């Protein structure tokens, strides 16, 4: 795997660090982490040769989910992510201004002038928009409900958790607390099993 050497670091610096913090903070850390940049080829995403891998997966897997965006949204997501790369010598995130697409971008309901020098600010605003989107709230809530309660959680339960997520500014701790204190969790004993590595 092309990013395998960064997996343990990603687990420590992104997942464990933000697991009980805000999803918005976790998302920002994840997208700028070398493991994500390399694994999804964003280190080669440039204005002259846009690569859509991270732009698409950011929406499909990490935030709003399938059915909530168009191919045009994917294109603009990729353009916004151009130039967000990796410094091989320092082994850290690096923004390459010369590789960044400049010009207005529109992804779903998000728009940004993305003028020269605004690349990092545009990325931060875009990720905040995605993290606070209602579809992301439902996506995150459903994944947690599936992991801890049922393979087929009710829409009502997912919606309750999503409301907590939005009301508490993307707080994962608040969502987990609501989940663990729910009747659905209390009656799920025996419905979920530990995976072998657990």
PDB file of C-alpha atoms in Angstrom:
ATOM      1  CA  UNK A   1       0.000   0.000   0.000  1.00  0.00           C
ATOM      2  CA  UNK A   2       1.411   3.365  -1.035  1.00  0.00           C
ATOM      3  CA  UNK A   3       0.540   5.080   2.271  1.00  0.00           C
ATOM      4  CA  UNK A   4       1.075   2.146   4.649  1.00  0.00           C
ATOM      5  CA  UNK A   5       3.980   3.792   6.480  1.00  0.00           C
ATOM      6  CA  UNK A   6       1.638   6.612   7.544  1.00  0.00           C
ATOM      7  CA  UNK A   7      -1.272   4.497   8.837  1.00  0.00           C
ATOM      8  CA  UNK A   8      -0.175   4.257  12.488  1.00  0.00           C
ATOM      9  CA  UNK A   9       0.571   7.992  12.523  1.00  0.00           C
ATOM     10  CA  UNK A  10      -2.866   8.702  11.010  1.00  0.00           C
ATOM     11  CA  UNK A  11      -4.525   6.535  13.656  1.00  0.00           C
ATOM     12  CA  UNK A  12      -2.742   8.444  16.433  1.00  0.00           C
ATOM     13  CA  UNK A  13      -2.823  11.999  15.026  1.00  0.00           C
ATOM     14  CA  UNK A  14      -6.290  11.973  13.489  1.00  0.00           C
ATOM     15  CA  UNK A  15      -8.579   9.200  14.712  1.00  0.00           C
ATOM     16  CA  UNK A  16      -7.518   8.833  18.337  1.00  0.00           C
ATOM     17  CA  UNK A  17      -6.819  12.527  18.835  1.00  0.00           C
ATOM     18  CA  UNK A  18     -10.243  13.628  17.578  1.00  0.00           C
ATOM     19  CA  UNK A  19     -12.406  10.583  18.415  1.00  0.00           C
ATOM     20  CA  UNK A  20     -14.234  12.416  21.198  1.00  0.00           C
ATOM     21  CA  UNK A  21     -13.792  15.903  19.810  1.00  0.00           C
ATOM     22  CA  UNK A  22     -15.492  17.624  16.896  1.00  0.00           C
ATOM     23  CA  UNK A  23     -15.927  15.823  13.605  1.00  0.00           C
ATOM     24  CA  UNK A  24     -15.141  19.114  11.854  1.00  0.00           C
ATOM     25  CA  UNK A  25     -11.684  19.098  13.480  1.00  0.00           C
ATOM     26  CA  UNK A  26     -11.157  15.441  12.633  1.00  0.00           C
ATOM     27  CA  UNK A  27     -12.078  16.048   8.991  1.00  0.00           C
ATOM     28  CA  UNK A  28      -9.676  18.985   8.680  1.00  0.00           C
ATOM     29  CA  UNK A  29      -6.854  16.933  10.210  1.00  0.00           C
ATOM     30  CA  UNK A  30      -7.663  13.921   8.032  1.00  0.00           C
ATOM     31  CA  UNK A  31      -7.632  15.764   4.720  1.00  0.00           C
ATOM     32  CA  UNK A  32      -4.284  17.422   5.476  1.00  0.00           C
ATOM     33  CA  UNK A  33      -2.633  14.249   6.763  1.00  0.00           C
ATOM     34  CA  UNK A  34       0.032  12.586   4.566  1.00  0.00           C
ATOM     35  CA  UNK A  35      -1.763   9.225   4.740  1.00  0.00           C
ATOM     36  CA  UNK A  36      -4.874  10.691   3.102  1.00  0.00           C
ATOM     37  CA  UNK A  37      -3.010  12.958   0.685  1.00  0.00           C
ATOM     38  CA  UNK A  38      -0.884  10.097  -0.624  1.00  0.00           C
ATOM     39  CA  UNK A  39      -3.417   7.273  -0.498  1.00  0.00           C
ATOM     40  CA  UNK A  40      -5.953   9.276  -2.505  1.00  0.00           C
ATOM     41  CA  UNK A  41      -3.336  10.859  -4.803  1.00  0.00           C
ATOM     42  CA  UNK A  42      -3.924  14.456  -3.795  1.00  0.00           C
ATOM     43  CA  UNK A  43      -0.170  15.006  -3.676  1.00  0.00           C
ATOM     44  CA  UNK A  44      -0.359  14.907  -7.505  1.00  0.00           C
ATOM     45  CA  UNK A  45      -3.598  16.914  -7.798  1.00  0.00           C
ATOM     46  CA  UNK A  46      -2.690  20.077  -9.701  1.00  0.00           C
ATOM     47  CA  UNK A  47      -4.433  22.807 -11.672  1.00  0.00           C
ATOM     48  CA  UNK A  48      -2.989  21.397 -14.918  1.00  0.00           C
ATOM     49  CA  UNK A  49      -3.951  17.811 -14.105  1.00  0.00           C
ATOM     50  CA  UNK A  50      -6.803  17.637 -11.567  1.00  0.00           C
ATOM     51  CA  UNK A  51      -7.156  14.327  -9.744  1.00  0.00           C
ATOM     52  CA  UNK A  52     -10.652  13.664  -8.394  1.00  0.00           C
ATOM     53  CA  UNK A  53      -9.876  10.854  -5.936  1.00  0.00           C
ATOM     54  CA  UNK A  54      -9.838  12.862  -2.696  1.00  0.00           C
ATOM     55  CA  UNK A  55     -12.475  15.315  -3.922  1.00  0.00           C
ATOM     56  CA  UNK A  56     -14.901  12.449  -4.553  1.00  0.00           C
ATOM     57  CA  UNK A  57     -14.116  10.306  -1.498  1.00  0.00           C
ATOM     58  CA  UNK A  58     -14.349  13.356   0.736  1.00  0.00           C
ATOM     59  CA  UNK A  59     -18.034  13.585  -0.143  1.00  0.00           C
ATOM     60  CA  UNK A  60     -18.877   9.938  -0.784  1.00  0.00           C
ATOM     61  CA  UNK A  61     -17.214   8.276   2.213  1.00  0.00           C
ATOM     62  CA  UNK A  62     -16.331  10.945   4.746  1.00  0.00           C
ATOM     63  CA  UNK A  63     -19.209  13.410   4.690  1.00  0.00           C
ATOM     64  CA  UNK A  64     -22.531  13.744   2.828  1.00  0.00           C
ATOM     65  CA  UNK A  65     -22.643  10.303   1.175  1.00  0.00           C
ATOM     66  CA  UNK A  66     -23.806   9.041  -2.209  1.00  0.00           C
ATOM     67  CA  UNK A  67     -26.776  10.807  -3.783  1.00  0.00           C
ATOM     68  CA  UNK A  68     -26.085  14.222  -2.297  1.00  0.00           C
ATOM     69  CA  UNK A  69     -23.685  15.597  -4.920  1.00  0.00           C
ATOM     70  CA  UNK A  70     -23.188  15.711  -8.683  1.00  0.00           C
ATOM     71  CA  UNK A  71     -20.209  15.079 -10.966  1.00  0.00           C
ATOM     72  CA  UNK A  72     -19.871  18.852 -11.271  1.00  0.00           C
ATOM     73  CA  UNK A  73     -19.545  19.002  -7.474  1.00  0.00           C
ATOM     74  CA  UNK A  74     -16.793  16.364  -7.655  1.00  0.00           C
ATOM     75  CA  UNK A  75     -14.964  18.406 -10.282  1.00  0.00           C
ATOM     76  CA  UNK A  76     -15.082  21.591  -8.212  1.00  0.00           C
ATOM     77  CA  UNK A  77     -14.141  19.677  -5.060  1.00  0.00           C
ATOM     78  CA  UNK A  78     -11.051  18.395  -6.880  1.00  0.00           C
ATOM     79  CA  UNK A  79     -10.169  21.878  -8.145  1.00  0.00           C
ATOM     80  CA  UNK A  80     -10.458  23.315  -4.648  1.00  0.00           C
ATOM     81  CA  UNK A  81      -8.098  20.586  -3.392  1.00  0.00           C
ATOM     82  CA  UNK A  82      -5.391  21.226  -6.005  1.00  0.00           C
ATOM     83  CA  UNK A  83      -2.049  22.232  -4.531  1.00  0.00           C
ATOM     84  CA  UNK A  84      -2.804  20.718  -1.136  1.00  0.00           C
ATOM     85  CA  UNK A  85       0.109  18.346  -1.065  1.00  0.00           C
ATOM     86  CA  UNK A  86       2.937  16.707   0.839  1.00  0.00           C
ATOM     87  CA  UNK A  87       6.466  17.836   1.611  1.00  0.00           C
ATOM     88  CA  UNK A  88       8.570  14.702   1.144  1.00  0.00           C
ATOM     89  CA  UNK A  89      11.598  16.167   2.947  1.00  0.00           C
ATOM     90  CA  UNK A  90       9.744  17.393   6.044  1.00  0.00           C
ATOM     91  CA  UNK A  91       7.087  14.646   5.756  1.00  0.00           C
ATOM     92  CA  UNK A  92       4.265  17.084   6.458  1.00  0.00           C
ATOM     93  CA  UNK A  93       1.350  18.724   4.666  1.00  0.00           C
ATOM     94  CA  UNK A  94       2.347  21.526   2.298  1.00  0.00           C
ATOM     95  CA  UNK A  95       0.302  23.944   0.214  1.00  0.00           C
ATOM     96  CA  UNK A  96       1.781  24.532  -3.245  1.00  0.00           C
ATOM     97  CA  UNK A  97       0.354  27.837  -4.425  1.00  0.00           C
ATOM     98  CA  UNK A  98       1.709  27.364  -7.962  1.00  0.00           C
ATOM     99  CA  UNK A  99      -0.238  24.088  -8.333  1.00  0.00           C
ATOM    100  CA  UNK A 100      -3.509  25.454  -6.974  1.00  0.00           C
ATOM    101  CA  UNK A 101      -6.457  26.234  -9.255  1.00  0.00           C
ATOM    102  CA  UNK A 102      -7.543  29.843  -8.788  1.00  0.00           C
ATOM    103  CA  UNK A 103     -11.121  30.902  -9.423  1.00  0.00           C
ATOM    104  CA  UNK A 104     -14.627  30.598  -8.052  1.00  0.00           C
ATOM    105  CA  UNK A 105     -15.691  27.117  -6.951  1.00  0.00           C
ATOM    106  CA  UNK A 106     -19.167  25.780  -6.153  1.00  0.00           C
ATOM    107  CA  UNK A 107     -19.756  22.456  -4.430  1.00  0.00           C
ATOM    108  CA  UNK A 108     -23.392  21.788  -3.556  1.00  0.00           C
ATOM    109  CA  UNK A 109     -24.418  24.860  -1.530  1.00  0.00           C
ATOM    110  CA  UNK A 110     -20.842  25.990  -0.872  1.00  0.00           C
ATOM    111  CA  UNK A 111     -19.232  28.761  -2.918  1.00  0.00           C
ATOM    112  CA  UNK A 112     -15.878  30.471  -2.545  1.00  0.00           C
ATOM    113  CA  UNK A 113     -14.009  33.056  -4.613  1.00  0.00           C
ATOM    114  CA  UNK A 114     -10.851  30.930  -4.213  1.00  0.00           C
ATOM    115  CA  UNK A 115      -8.765  33.871  -5.364  1.00  0.00           C
ATOM    116  CA  UNK A 116      -4.989  33.863  -5.435  1.00  0.00           C
ATOM    117  CA  UNK A 117      -3.626  33.312  -1.930  1.00  0.00           C
ATOM    118  CA  UNK A 118      -6.957  31.974  -0.615  1.00  0.00           C
ATOM    119  CA  UNK A 119      -6.313  28.251  -1.137  1.00  0.00           C
ATOM    120  CA  UNK A 120      -5.855  27.259   2.533  1.00  0.00           C
ATOM    121  CA  UNK A 121      -8.770  29.458   3.675  1.00  0.00           C
ATOM    122  CA  UNK A 122     -10.990  28.021   0.938  1.00  0.00           C
ATOM    123  CA  UNK A 123     -10.143  24.480   2.028  1.00  0.00           C
ATOM    124  CA  UNK A 124     -10.901  25.226   5.683  1.00  0.00           C
ATOM    125  CA  UNK A 125     -14.234  26.843   4.811  1.00  0.00           C
ATOM    126  CA  UNK A 126     -15.160  23.985   2.467  1.00  0.00           C
ATOM    127  CA  UNK A 127     -14.410  21.283   5.040  1.00  0.00           C
ATOM    128  CA  UNK A 128     -16.386  23.181   7.677  1.00  0.00           C
ATOM    129  CA  UNK A 129     -19.335  23.388   5.286  1.00  0.00           C
ATOM    130  CA  UNK A 130     -19.205  19.632   4.634  1.00  0.00           C
ATOM    131  CA  UNK A 131     -18.799  18.771   8.332  1.00  0.00           C
ATOM    132  CA  UNK A 132     -21.847  20.864   9.280  1.00  0.00           C
ATOM    133  CA  UNK A 133     -24.071  19.650   6.432  1.00  0.00           C
ATOM    134  CA  UNK A 134     -27.300  17.855   7.414  1.00  0.00           C
ATOM    135  CA  UNK A 135     -26.452  14.930   5.135  1.00  0.00           C
ATOM    136  CA  UNK A 136     -23.099  14.549   6.912  1.00  0.00           C
ATOM    137  CA  UNK A 137     -24.869  14.563  10.276  1.00  0.00           C
ATOM    138  CA  UNK A 138     -27.081  11.695   9.107  1.00  0.00           C
ATOM    139  CA  UNK A 139     -24.144   9.852   7.514  1.00  0.00           C
ATOM    140  CA  UNK A 140     -22.015  10.020  10.667  1.00  0.00           C
ATOM    141  CA  UNK A 141     -24.995   9.161  12.906  1.00  0.00           C
ATOM    142  CA  UNK A 142     -25.897   6.135  10.777  1.00  0.00           C
ATOM    143  CA  UNK A 143     -22.337   4.807  10.770  1.00  0.00           C
ATOM    144  CA  UNK A 144     -22.114   5.067  14.556  1.00  0.00           C
ATOM    145  CA  UNK A 145     -25.536   3.475  14.992  1.00  0.00           C
ATOM    146  CA  UNK A 146     -24.574   0.589  12.709  1.00  0.00           C
ATOM    147  CA  UNK A 147     -21.294   0.104  14.556  1.00  0.00           C
ATOM    148  CA  UNK A 148     -22.750   0.119  18.076  1.00  0.00           C
ATOM    149  CA  UNK A 149     -26.467  -0.691  17.887  1.00  0.00           C
ATOM    150  CA  UNK A 150     -27.795  -2.465  14.807  1.00  0.00           C
ATOM    151  CA  UNK A 151     -26.919  -3.315  11.231  1.00  0.00           C
ATOM    152  CA  UNK A 152     -30.228  -1.672  10.317  1.00  0.00           C
ATOM    153  CA  UNK A 153     -30.870   1.204  12.746  1.00  0.00           C
ATOM    154  CA  UNK A 154     -34.222   2.953  12.434  1.00  0.00           C
ATOM    155  CA  UNK A 155     -34.373   6.234  10.542  1.00  0.00           C
ATOM    156  CA  UNK A 156     -35.871   7.851  13.638  1.00  0.00           C
ATOM    157  CA  UNK A 157     -32.883   6.810  15.776  1.00  0.00           C
ATOM    158  CA  UNK A 158     -30.392   8.030  13.175  1.00  0.00           C
ATOM    159  CA  UNK A 159     -32.262  11.330  12.913  1.00  0.00           C
ATOM    160  CA  UNK A 160     -32.166  11.805  16.704  1.00  0.00           C
ATOM    161  CA  UNK A 161     -28.408  11.285  16.733  1.00  0.00           C
ATOM    162  CA  UNK A 162     -27.987  13.591  13.728  1.00  0.00           C
ATOM    163  CA  UNK A 163     -29.847  16.363  15.563  1.00  0.00           C
ATOM    164  CA  UNK A 164     -27.459  16.024  18.513  1.00  0.00           C
ATOM    165  CA  UNK A 165     -24.499  16.166  16.110  1.00  0.00           C
ATOM    166  CA  UNK A 166     -25.725  19.456  14.611  1.00  0.00           C
ATOM    167  CA  UNK A 167     -26.905  20.979  17.890  1.00  0.00           C
ATOM    168  CA  UNK A 168     -23.522  20.265  19.510  1.00  0.00           C
ATOM    169  CA  UNK A 169     -21.414  21.653  16.639  1.00  0.00           C
ATOM    170  CA  UNK A 170     -20.323  18.231  15.264  1.00  0.00           C
ATOM    171  CA  UNK A 171     -19.314  16.890  18.700  1.00  0.00           C
ATOM    172  CA  UNK A 172     -18.683  13.155  18.425  1.00  0.00           C
ATOM    173  CA  UNK A 173     -18.671  12.804  22.223  1.00  0.00           C
ATOM    174  CA  UNK A 174     -22.186  14.246  22.395  1.00  0.00           C
ATOM    175  CA  UNK A 175     -23.429  11.823  19.732  1.00  0.00           C
ATOM    176  CA  UNK A 176     -21.793   8.825  21.429  1.00  0.00           C
ATOM    177  CA  UNK A 177     -23.281   9.881  24.787  1.00  0.00           C
ATOM    178  CA  UNK A 178     -26.760  10.119  23.246  1.00  0.00           C
ATOM    179  CA  UNK A 179     -26.246   6.738  21.584  1.00  0.00           C
ATOM    180  CA  UNK A 180     -25.050   4.984  24.761  1.00  0.00           C
ATOM    181  CA  UNK A 181     -27.912   6.419  26.822  1.00  0.00           C
ATOM    182  CA  UNK A 182     -30.571   5.460  24.264  1.00  0.00           C
ATOM    183  CA  UNK A 183     -33.167   2.718  24.626  1.00  0.00           C
ATOM    184  CA  UNK A 184     -31.963   1.372  21.271  1.00  0.00           C
ATOM    185  CA  UNK A 185     -28.495   0.759  22.689  1.00  0.00           C
ATOM    186  CA  UNK A 186     -29.882  -0.757  25.908  1.00  0.00           C
ATOM    187  CA  UNK A 187     -31.919  -3.296  23.957  1.00  0.00           C
ATOM    188  CA  UNK A 188     -29.145  -4.122  21.478  1.00  0.00           C
ATOM    189  CA  UNK A 189     -27.308  -6.553  23.769  1.00  0.00           C
ATOM    190  CA  UNK A 190     -26.200  -9.510  21.688  1.00  0.00           C
ATOM    191  CA  UNK A 191     -26.992  -7.819  18.379  1.00  0.00           C
ATOM    192  CA  UNK A 192     -23.421  -6.719  17.727  1.00  0.00           C
ATOM    193  CA  UNK A 193     -20.257  -8.732  18.202  1.00  0.00           C
ATOM    194  CA  UNK A 194     -16.653  -7.725  18.737  1.00  0.00           C
ATOM    195  CA  UNK A 195     -14.410  -8.068  15.734  1.00  0.00           C
ATOM    196  CA  UNK A 196     -11.416 -10.486  16.086  1.00  0.00           C
ATOM    197  CA  UNK A 197      -8.881  -7.681  16.593  1.00  0.00           C
ATOM    198  CA  UNK A 198     -10.933  -6.401  19.532  1.00  0.00           C
TER     199      UNK A 198
END
